Amino acid sequence: MSTQDVELDDLYREIILDHYRKPRNKGRLEHAEMSAEGLNPVCGDEIRLELRLGLDGRIAEIAFGGRGCSISQASASMLTEDVKGKTFAEARGRIDQFRAMMTEGSAPPQDDSGDIESLQGVAKFPARVKCAMLSWNVLQQAMSEGAASAPGKDDGNE
Ligand code: ZN
C-alpha cells in the first residue's frame, strides 16, 4: 500500500506521503453535526468525515478518519484543509474542481497551495482515481444529508 505502483513526480510523491504520514485534521469531532462514510472496495479504502458548522454557515471544523492506501488518506487530509472555512456552495465548487482534475485533466484550483496539484498525476491511473475521489464523494454525501436533516443550516447561496 504505497505510491510505488503509481509513477508520480518525486515532488508530488513527497507531498502525498507527507499528508499520509502526518494527516491533517484526523480524528473525531466532539460535536459533529453531520457525517458520512464511504468505501472504495477496489482498493479497500475507508473514509469517514465529520463536520461542524459555524454560526455563519461555514464549515468550522472538519475531521476525517479511516484507513487505506496513501492516496486515499492523503487526499482526505488535503480535503479537510481545503474546505475548512468554506460555505457548502464553495465546498461543492471544490469537489467539482477536484473531480474535473481527476477525470477530465483540468487544472487544479488557482489558489491551491500545491497539495491538491500533487494528486493531478493520479488521473493517469483510472484504478487509483477512485482512491483519490473517495473522501470528496464522502464530503458531498455528508453535506447533502446534513442539508436535508438541518433545514436553514444550508449555505443559503443557492
Ligand atoms: Zn486506494
mmCIF file with all atom_site columns, C-alpha atoms and ligand atoms in Angstrom:
data_model
loop_
_atom_site.group_PDB
_atom_site.id
_atom_site.type_symbol
_atom_site.label_atom_id
_atom_site.label_alt_id
_atom_site.label_comp_id
_atom_site.label_asym_id
_atom_site.label_entity_id
_atom_site.label_seq_id
_atom_site.pdbx_PDB_ins_code
_atom_site.Cartn_x
_atom_site.Cartn_y
_atom_site.Cartn_z
_atom_site.occupancy
_atom_site.B_iso_or_equiv
_atom_site.pdbx_formal_charge
_atom_site.auth_seq_id
_atom_site.auth_comp_id
_atom_site.auth_asym_id
_atom_site.auth_atom_id
_atom_site.pdbx_PDB_model_num
ATOM   1   C  CA . MET A 1 1   ? 0.000   0.000  0.000   1.00 0.00 ? 1   MET A CA 1
ATOM   2   C  CA . SER A 1 2   ? 2.087   2.858  -1.239  1.00 0.00 ? 2   SER A CA 1
ATOM   3   C  CA . THR A 1 3   ? 2.509   5.218  -4.120  1.00 0.00 ? 3   THR A CA 1
ATOM   4   C  CA . GLN A 1 4   ? 5.140   2.868  -5.558  1.00 0.00 ? 4   GLN A CA 1
ATOM   5   C  CA . ASP A 1 5   ? 2.749   1.433  -8.090  1.00 0.00 ? 5   ASP A CA 1
ATOM   6   C  CA . VAL A 1 6   ? 1.885   4.879  -9.361  1.00 0.00 ? 6   VAL A CA 1
ATOM   7   C  CA . GLU A 1 7   ? 4.619   6.705  -11.191 1.00 0.00 ? 7   GLU A CA 1
ATOM   8   C  CA . LEU A 1 8   ? 4.459   10.221 -9.874  1.00 0.00 ? 8   LEU A CA 1
ATOM   9   C  CA . ASP A 1 9   ? 6.836   13.100 -9.954  1.00 0.00 ? 9   ASP A CA 1
ATOM   10  C  CA . ASP A 1 10  ? 9.113   12.897 -6.891  1.00 0.00 ? 10  ASP A CA 1
ATOM   11  C  CA . LEU A 1 11  ? 7.988   16.231 -5.508  1.00 0.00 ? 11  LEU A CA 1
ATOM   12  C  CA . TYR A 1 12  ? 4.344   15.246 -5.792  1.00 0.00 ? 12  TYR A CA 1
ATOM   13  C  CA . ARG A 1 13  ? 5.072   11.899 -4.207  1.00 0.00 ? 13  ARG A CA 1
ATOM   14  C  CA . GLU A 1 14  ? 6.716   13.653 -1.262  1.00 0.00 ? 14  GLU A CA 1
ATOM   15  C  CA . ILE A 1 15  ? 3.696   15.897 -0.731  1.00 0.00 ? 15  ILE A CA 1
ATOM   16  C  CA . ILE A 1 16  ? 1.337   12.924 -0.812  1.00 0.00 ? 16  ILE A CA 1
ATOM   17  C  CA . LEU A 1 17  ? 3.469   10.916 1.598   1.00 0.00 ? 17  LEU A CA 1
ATOM   18  C  CA . ASP A 1 18  ? 3.733   13.889 3.942   1.00 0.00 ? 18  ASP A CA 1
ATOM   19  C  CA . HIS A 1 19  ? -0.061  14.068 4.210   1.00 0.00 ? 19  HIS A CA 1
ATOM   20  C  CA . TYR A 1 20  ? -0.223  10.295 4.589   1.00 0.00 ? 20  TYR A CA 1
ATOM   21  C  CA . ARG A 1 21  ? 2.318   10.173 7.409   1.00 0.00 ? 21  ARG A CA 1
ATOM   22  C  CA . LYS A 1 22  ? 1.191   13.381 9.126   1.00 0.00 ? 22  LYS A CA 1
ATOM   23  C  CA . PRO A 1 23  ? -2.513  13.586 8.342   1.00 0.00 ? 23  PRO A CA 1
ATOM   24  C  CA . ARG A 1 24  ? -4.178  16.948 8.961   1.00 0.00 ? 24  ARG A CA 1
ATOM   25  C  CA . ASN A 1 25  ? -7.449  17.044 10.878  1.00 0.00 ? 25  ASN A CA 1
ATOM   26  C  CA . LYS A 1 26  ? -7.516  13.321 11.557  1.00 0.00 ? 26  LYS A CA 1
ATOM   27  C  CA . GLY A 1 27  ? -9.642  12.124 14.449  1.00 0.00 ? 27  GLY A CA 1
ATOM   28  C  CA . ARG A 1 28  ? -13.157 12.586 15.785  1.00 0.00 ? 28  ARG A CA 1
ATOM   29  C  CA . LEU A 1 29  ? -15.122 15.778 16.340  1.00 0.00 ? 29  LEU A CA 1
ATOM   30  C  CA . GLU A 1 30  ? -16.687 16.311 19.752  1.00 0.00 ? 30  GLU A CA 1
ATOM   31  C  CA . HIS A 1 31  ? -19.869 17.871 18.430  1.00 0.00 ? 31  HIS A CA 1
ATOM   32  C  CA . ALA A 1 32  ? -20.162 16.748 14.852  1.00 0.00 ? 32  ALA A CA 1
ATOM   33  C  CA . GLU A 1 33  ? -23.360 17.916 13.161  1.00 0.00 ? 33  GLU A CA 1
ATOM   34  C  CA . MET A 1 34  ? -23.036 15.830 10.051  1.00 0.00 ? 34  MET A CA 1
ATOM   35  C  CA . SER A 1 35  ? -21.031 12.876 8.982   1.00 0.00 ? 35  SER A CA 1
ATOM   36  C  CA . ALA A 1 36  ? -20.747 10.302 6.254   1.00 0.00 ? 36  ALA A CA 1
ATOM   37  C  CA . GLU A 1 37  ? -18.687 7.268  5.448   1.00 0.00 ? 37  GLU A CA 1
ATOM   38  C  CA . GLY A 1 38  ? -17.527 5.741  2.224   1.00 0.00 ? 38  GLY A CA 1
ATOM   39  C  CA . LEU A 1 39  ? -15.731 2.702  0.973   1.00 0.00 ? 39  LEU A CA 1
ATOM   40  C  CA . ASN A 1 40  ? -13.637 2.036  -2.089  1.00 0.00 ? 40  ASN A CA 1
ATOM   41  C  CA . PRO A 1 41  ? -13.886 -1.752 -2.324  1.00 0.00 ? 41  PRO A CA 1
ATOM   42  C  CA . VAL A 1 42  ? -11.484 -1.928 -5.267  1.00 0.00 ? 42  VAL A CA 1
ATOM   43  C  CA . CYS A 1 43  ? -8.597  -0.865 -3.030  1.00 0.00 ? 43  CYS A CA 1
ATOM   44  C  CA . GLY A 1 44  ? -10.060 -1.380 0.445   1.00 0.00 ? 44  GLY A CA 1
ATOM   45  C  CA . ASP A 1 45  ? -10.029 2.314  1.374   1.00 0.00 ? 45  ASP A CA 1
ATOM   46  C  CA . GLU A 1 46  ? -12.360 3.617  4.074   1.00 0.00 ? 46  GLU A CA 1
ATOM   47  C  CA . ILE A 1 47  ? -13.059 7.252  4.877   1.00 0.00 ? 47  ILE A CA 1
ATOM   48  C  CA . ARG A 1 48  ? -15.305 8.848  7.485   1.00 0.00 ? 48  ARG A CA 1
ATOM   49  C  CA . LEU A 1 49  ? -15.853 12.600 7.569   1.00 0.00 ? 49  LEU A CA 1
ATOM   50  C  CA . GLU A 1 50  ? -17.374 14.671 10.357  1.00 0.00 ? 50  GLU A CA 1
ATOM   51  C  CA . LEU A 1 51  ? -18.352 18.318 10.082  1.00 0.00 ? 51  LEU A CA 1
ATOM   52  C  CA . ARG A 1 52  ? -19.434 21.077 12.379  1.00 0.00 ? 52  ARG A CA 1
ATOM   53  C  CA . LEU A 1 53  ? -20.753 24.369 11.053  1.00 0.00 ? 53  LEU A CA 1
ATOM   54  C  CA . GLY A 1 54  ? -20.176 27.798 12.478  1.00 0.00 ? 54  GLY A CA 1
ATOM   55  C  CA . LEU A 1 55  ? -22.962 30.304 13.071  1.00 0.00 ? 55  LEU A CA 1
ATOM   56  C  CA . ASP A 1 56  ? -22.106 31.841 9.701   1.00 0.00 ? 56  ASP A CA 1
ATOM   57  C  CA . GLY A 1 57  ? -22.901 28.523 7.992   1.00 0.00 ? 57  GLY A CA 1
ATOM   58  C  CA . ARG A 1 58  ? -19.307 27.877 7.070   1.00 0.00 ? 58  ARG A CA 1
ATOM   59  C  CA . ILE A 1 59  ? -17.510 24.621 7.788   1.00 0.00 ? 59  ILE A CA 1
ATOM   60  C  CA . ALA A 1 60  ? -15.978 25.492 11.149  1.00 0.00 ? 60  ALA A CA 1
ATOM   61  C  CA . GLU A 1 61  ? -14.473 22.110 11.861  1.00 0.00 ? 61  GLU A CA 1
ATOM   62  C  CA . ILE A 1 62  ? -13.897 19.035 9.800   1.00 0.00 ? 62  ILE A CA 1
ATOM   63  C  CA . ALA A 1 63  ? -12.181 15.798 10.702  1.00 0.00 ? 63  ALA A CA 1
ATOM   64  C  CA . PHE A 1 64  ? -11.588 12.535 8.930   1.00 0.00 ? 64  PHE A CA 1
ATOM   65  C  CA . GLY A 1 65  ? -10.911 9.002  9.933   1.00 0.00 ? 65  GLY A CA 1
ATOM   66  C  CA . GLY A 1 66  ? -10.251 5.853  8.022   1.00 0.00 ? 66  GLY A CA 1
ATOM   67  C  CA . ARG A 1 67  ? -7.629  3.636  6.584   1.00 0.00 ? 67  ARG A CA 1
ATOM   68  C  CA . GLY A 1 68  ? -6.377  2.618  3.219   1.00 0.00 ? 68  GLY A CA 1
ATOM   69  C  CA . CYS A 1 69  ? -3.748  3.443  0.689   1.00 0.00 ? 69  CYS A CA 1
ATOM   70  C  CA . SER A 1 70  ? -1.614  6.553  0.850   1.00 0.00 ? 70  SER A CA 1
ATOM   71  C  CA . ILE A 1 71  ? -3.502  8.265  -1.967  1.00 0.00 ? 71  ILE A CA 1
ATOM   72  C  CA . SER A 1 72  ? -6.900  7.854  -0.311  1.00 0.00 ? 72  SER A CA 1
ATOM   73  C  CA . GLN A 1 73  ? -5.685  9.036  3.083   1.00 0.00 ? 73  GLN A CA 1
ATOM   74  C  CA . ALA A 1 74  ? -3.574  11.898 1.750   1.00 0.00 ? 74  ALA A CA 1
ATOM   75  C  CA . SER A 1 75  ? -6.467  13.106 -0.385  1.00 0.00 ? 75  SER A CA 1
ATOM   76  C  CA . ALA A 1 76  ? -8.731  13.156 2.686   1.00 0.00 ? 76  ALA A CA 1
ATOM   77  C  CA . SER A 1 77  ? -6.150  15.116 4.641   1.00 0.00 ? 77  SER A CA 1
ATOM   78  C  CA . MET A 1 78  ? -5.845  17.655 1.812   1.00 0.00 ? 78  MET A CA 1
ATOM   79  C  CA . LEU A 1 79  ? -9.619  17.891 1.544   1.00 0.00 ? 79  LEU A CA 1
ATOM   80  C  CA . THR A 1 80  ? -10.029 18.858 5.198   1.00 0.00 ? 80  THR A CA 1
ATOM   81  C  CA . GLU A 1 81  ? -7.502  21.666 4.819   1.00 0.00 ? 81  GLU A CA 1
ATOM   82  C  CA . ASP A 1 82  ? -9.055  22.806 1.573   1.00 0.00 ? 82  ASP A CA 1
ATOM   83  C  CA . VAL A 1 83  ? -12.706 23.114 2.619   1.00 0.00 ? 83  VAL A CA 1
ATOM   84  C  CA . LYS A 1 84  ? -12.362 24.273 6.221   1.00 0.00 ? 84  LYS A CA 1
ATOM   85  C  CA . GLY A 1 85  ? -13.835 27.755 6.499   1.00 0.00 ? 85  GLY A CA 1
ATOM   86  C  CA . LYS A 1 86  ? -15.817 27.418 3.290   1.00 0.00 ? 86  LYS A CA 1
ATOM   87  C  CA . THR A 1 87  ? -19.566 27.507 2.752   1.00 0.00 ? 87  THR A CA 1
ATOM   88  C  CA . PHE A 1 88  ? -21.316 24.456 1.378   1.00 0.00 ? 88  PHE A CA 1
ATOM   89  C  CA . ALA A 1 89  ? -21.613 26.156 -2.016  1.00 0.00 ? 89  ALA A CA 1
ATOM   90  C  CA . GLU A 1 90  ? -17.888 26.875 -2.045  1.00 0.00 ? 90  GLU A CA 1
ATOM   91  C  CA . ALA A 1 91  ? -17.089 23.338 -0.896  1.00 0.00 ? 91  ALA A CA 1
ATOM   92  C  CA . ARG A 1 92  ? -19.258 21.902 -3.658  1.00 0.00 ? 92  ARG A CA 1
ATOM   93  C  CA . GLY A 1 93  ? -17.296 24.008 -6.114  1.00 0.00 ? 93  GLY A CA 1
ATOM   94  C  CA . ARG A 1 94  ? -14.060 22.487 -4.792  1.00 0.00 ? 94  ARG A CA 1
ATOM   95  C  CA . ILE A 1 95  ? -15.493 18.988 -5.181  1.00 0.00 ? 95  ILE A CA 1
ATOM   96  C  CA . ASP A 1 96  ? -16.416 19.778 -8.793  1.00 0.00 ? 96  ASP A CA 1
ATOM   97  C  CA . GLN A 1 97  ? -12.956 21.177 -9.481  1.00 0.00 ? 97  GLN A CA 1
ATOM   98  C  CA . PHE A 1 98  ? -11.271 18.172 -7.919  1.00 0.00 ? 98  PHE A CA 1
ATOM   99  C  CA . ARG A 1 99  ? -13.436 15.744 -9.862  1.00 0.00 ? 99  ARG A CA 1
ATOM   100 C  CA . ALA A 1 100 ? -12.708 17.623 -13.101 1.00 0.00 ? 100 ALA A CA 1
ATOM   101 C  CA . MET A 1 101 ? -8.986  17.454 -12.333 1.00 0.00 ? 101 MET A CA 1
ATOM   102 C  CA . MET A 1 102 ? -9.152  13.708 -11.741 1.00 0.00 ? 102 MET A CA 1
ATOM   103 C  CA . THR A 1 103 ? -11.452 12.754 -14.593 1.00 0.00 ? 103 THR A CA 1
ATOM   104 C  CA . GLU A 1 104 ? -11.027 15.436 -17.256 1.00 0.00 ? 104 GLU A CA 1
ATOM   105 C  CA . GLY A 1 105 ? -7.465  16.539 -16.707 1.00 0.00 ? 105 GLY A CA 1
ATOM   106 C  CA . SER A 1 106 ? -8.481  20.052 -15.661 1.00 0.00 ? 106 SER A CA 1
ATOM   107 C  CA . ALA A 1 107 ? -6.045  22.297 -13.829 1.00 0.00 ? 107 ALA A CA 1
ATOM   108 C  CA . PRO A 1 108 ? -6.073  22.381 -10.015 1.00 0.00 ? 108 PRO A CA 1
ATOM   109 C  CA . PRO A 1 109 ? -7.797  25.334 -8.293  1.00 0.00 ? 109 PRO A CA 1
ATOM   110 C  CA . GLN A 1 110 ? -5.837  28.555 -8.753  1.00 0.00 ? 110 GLN A CA 1
ATOM   111 C  CA . ASP A 1 111 ? -5.473  29.174 -5.028  1.00 0.00 ? 111 ASP A CA 1
ATOM   112 C  CA . ASP A 1 112 ? -4.259  25.650 -4.342  1.00 0.00 ? 112 ASP A CA 1
ATOM   113 C  CA . SER A 1 113 ? -1.069  25.613 -2.294  1.00 0.00 ? 113 SER A CA 1
ATOM   114 C  CA . GLY A 1 114 ? 0.284   22.802 -4.424  1.00 0.00 ? 114 GLY A CA 1
ATOM   115 C  CA . ASP A 1 115 ? -1.046  19.988 -2.276  1.00 0.00 ? 115 ASP A CA 1
ATOM   116 C  CA . ILE A 1 116 ? -4.071  19.221 -4.422  1.00 0.00 ? 116 ILE A CA 1
ATOM   117 C  CA . GLU A 1 117 ? -1.986  19.668 -7.534  1.00 0.00 ? 117 GLU A CA 1
ATOM   118 C  CA . SER A 1 118 ? 0.192   16.801 -6.303  1.00 0.00 ? 118 SER A CA 1
ATOM   119 C  CA . LEU A 1 119 ? -2.684  14.400 -6.959  1.00 0.00 ? 119 LEU A CA 1
ATOM   120 C  CA . GLN A 1 120 ? -3.005  15.528 -10.559 1.00 0.00 ? 120 GLN A CA 1
ATOM   121 C  CA . GLY A 1 121 ? -0.736  12.724 -11.792 1.00 0.00 ? 121 GLY A CA 1
ATOM   122 C  CA . VAL A 1 122 ? -3.051  10.131 -10.277 1.00 0.00 ? 122 VAL A CA 1
ATOM   123 C  CA . ALA A 1 123 ? -5.571  10.965 -13.010 1.00 0.00 ? 123 ALA A CA 1
ATOM   124 C  CA . LYS A 1 124 ? -3.470  8.863  -15.378 1.00 0.00 ? 124 LYS A CA 1
ATOM   125 C  CA . PHE A 1 125 ? -4.264  5.766  -13.329 1.00 0.00 ? 125 PHE A CA 1
ATOM   126 C  CA . PRO A 1 126 ? -8.004  5.104  -13.511 1.00 0.00 ? 126 PRO A CA 1
ATOM   127 C  CA . ALA A 1 127 ? -7.870  2.458  -10.792 1.00 0.00 ? 127 ALA A CA 1
ATOM   128 C  CA . ARG A 1 128 ? -6.380  4.986  -8.370  1.00 0.00 ? 128 ARG A CA 1
ATOM   129 C  CA . VAL A 1 129 ? -8.739  7.821  -9.253  1.00 0.00 ? 129 VAL A CA 1
ATOM   130 C  CA . LYS A 1 130 ? -11.308 6.107  -7.034  1.00 0.00 ? 130 LYS A CA 1
ATOM   131 C  CA . CYS A 1 131 ? -8.808  6.256  -4.154  1.00 0.00 ? 131 CYS A CA 1
ATOM   132 C  CA . ALA A 1 132 ? -8.289  9.991  -4.620  1.00 0.00 ? 132 ALA A CA 1
ATOM   133 C  CA . MET A 1 133 ? -12.011 10.729 -5.135  1.00 0.00 ? 133 MET A CA 1
ATOM   134 C  CA . LEU A 1 134 ? -13.289 8.740  -2.152  1.00 0.00 ? 134 LEU A CA 1
ATOM   135 C  CA . SER A 1 135 ? -13.124 11.451 0.509   1.00 0.00 ? 135 SER A CA 1
ATOM   136 C  CA . TRP A 1 136 ? -14.539 14.086 -1.861  1.00 0.00 ? 136 TRP A CA 1
ATOM   137 C  CA . ASN A 1 137 ? -17.525 11.869 -2.608  1.00 0.00 ? 137 ASN A CA 1
ATOM   138 C  CA . VAL A 1 138 ? -17.985 11.318 1.130   1.00 0.00 ? 138 VAL A CA 1
ATOM   139 C  CA . LEU A 1 139 ? -17.954 15.080 1.689   1.00 0.00 ? 139 LEU A CA 1
ATOM   140 C  CA . GLN A 1 140 ? -20.653 15.538 -0.928  1.00 0.00 ? 140 GLN A CA 1
ATOM   141 C  CA . GLN A 1 141 ? -22.721 12.865 0.793   1.00 0.00 ? 141 GLN A CA 1
ATOM   142 C  CA . ALA A 1 142 ? -22.241 14.414 4.253   1.00 0.00 ? 142 ALA A CA 1
ATOM   143 C  CA . MET A 1 143 ? -23.304 17.835 3.005   1.00 0.00 ? 143 MET A CA 1
ATOM   144 C  CA . SER A 1 144 ? -26.386 16.635 1.162   1.00 0.00 ? 144 SER A CA 1
ATOM   145 C  CA . GLU A 1 145 ? -27.537 14.568 4.123   1.00 0.00 ? 145 GLU A CA 1
ATOM   146 C  CA . GLY A 1 146 ? -26.742 17.391 6.516   1.00 0.00 ? 146 GLY A CA 1
ATOM   147 C  CA . ALA A 1 147 ? -28.612 19.919 4.427   1.00 0.00 ? 147 ALA A CA 1
ATOM   148 C  CA . ALA A 1 148 ? -31.618 17.613 4.284   1.00 0.00 ? 148 ALA A CA 1
ATOM   149 C  CA . SER A 1 149 ? -31.720 16.978 8.022   1.00 0.00 ? 149 SER A CA 1
ATOM   150 C  CA . ALA A 1 150 ? -30.958 20.521 9.137   1.00 0.00 ? 150 ALA A CA 1
ATOM   151 C  CA . PRO A 1 151 ? -33.070 22.962 7.121   1.00 0.00 ? 151 PRO A CA 1
ATOM   152 C  CA . GLY A 1 152 ? -31.886 26.518 7.482   1.00 0.00 ? 152 GLY A CA 1
ATOM   153 C  CA . LYS A 1 153 ? -28.350 25.378 8.073   1.00 0.00 ? 153 LYS A CA 1
ATOM   154 C  CA . ASP A 1 154 ? -27.564 25.166 4.407   1.00 0.00 ? 154 ASP A CA 1
ATOM   155 C  CA . ASP A 1 155 ? -25.383 27.811 2.824   1.00 0.00 ? 155 ASP A CA 1
ATOM   156 C  CA . GLY A 1 156 ? -28.321 29.853 1.575   1.00 0.00 ? 156 GLY A CA 1
ATOM   157 C  CA . ASN A 1 157 ? -26.444 30.675 -1.592  1.00 0.00 ? 157 ASN A CA 1
ATOM   158 C  CA . GLU A 1 158 ? -28.468 28.521 -3.882  1.00 0.00 ? 158 GLU A CA 1
HETATM 159 ZN ZN . ZN  B 2 .   ? -6.677  3.218  -2.505  1.00 0.00 ? 1   ZN  B ZN 1
#
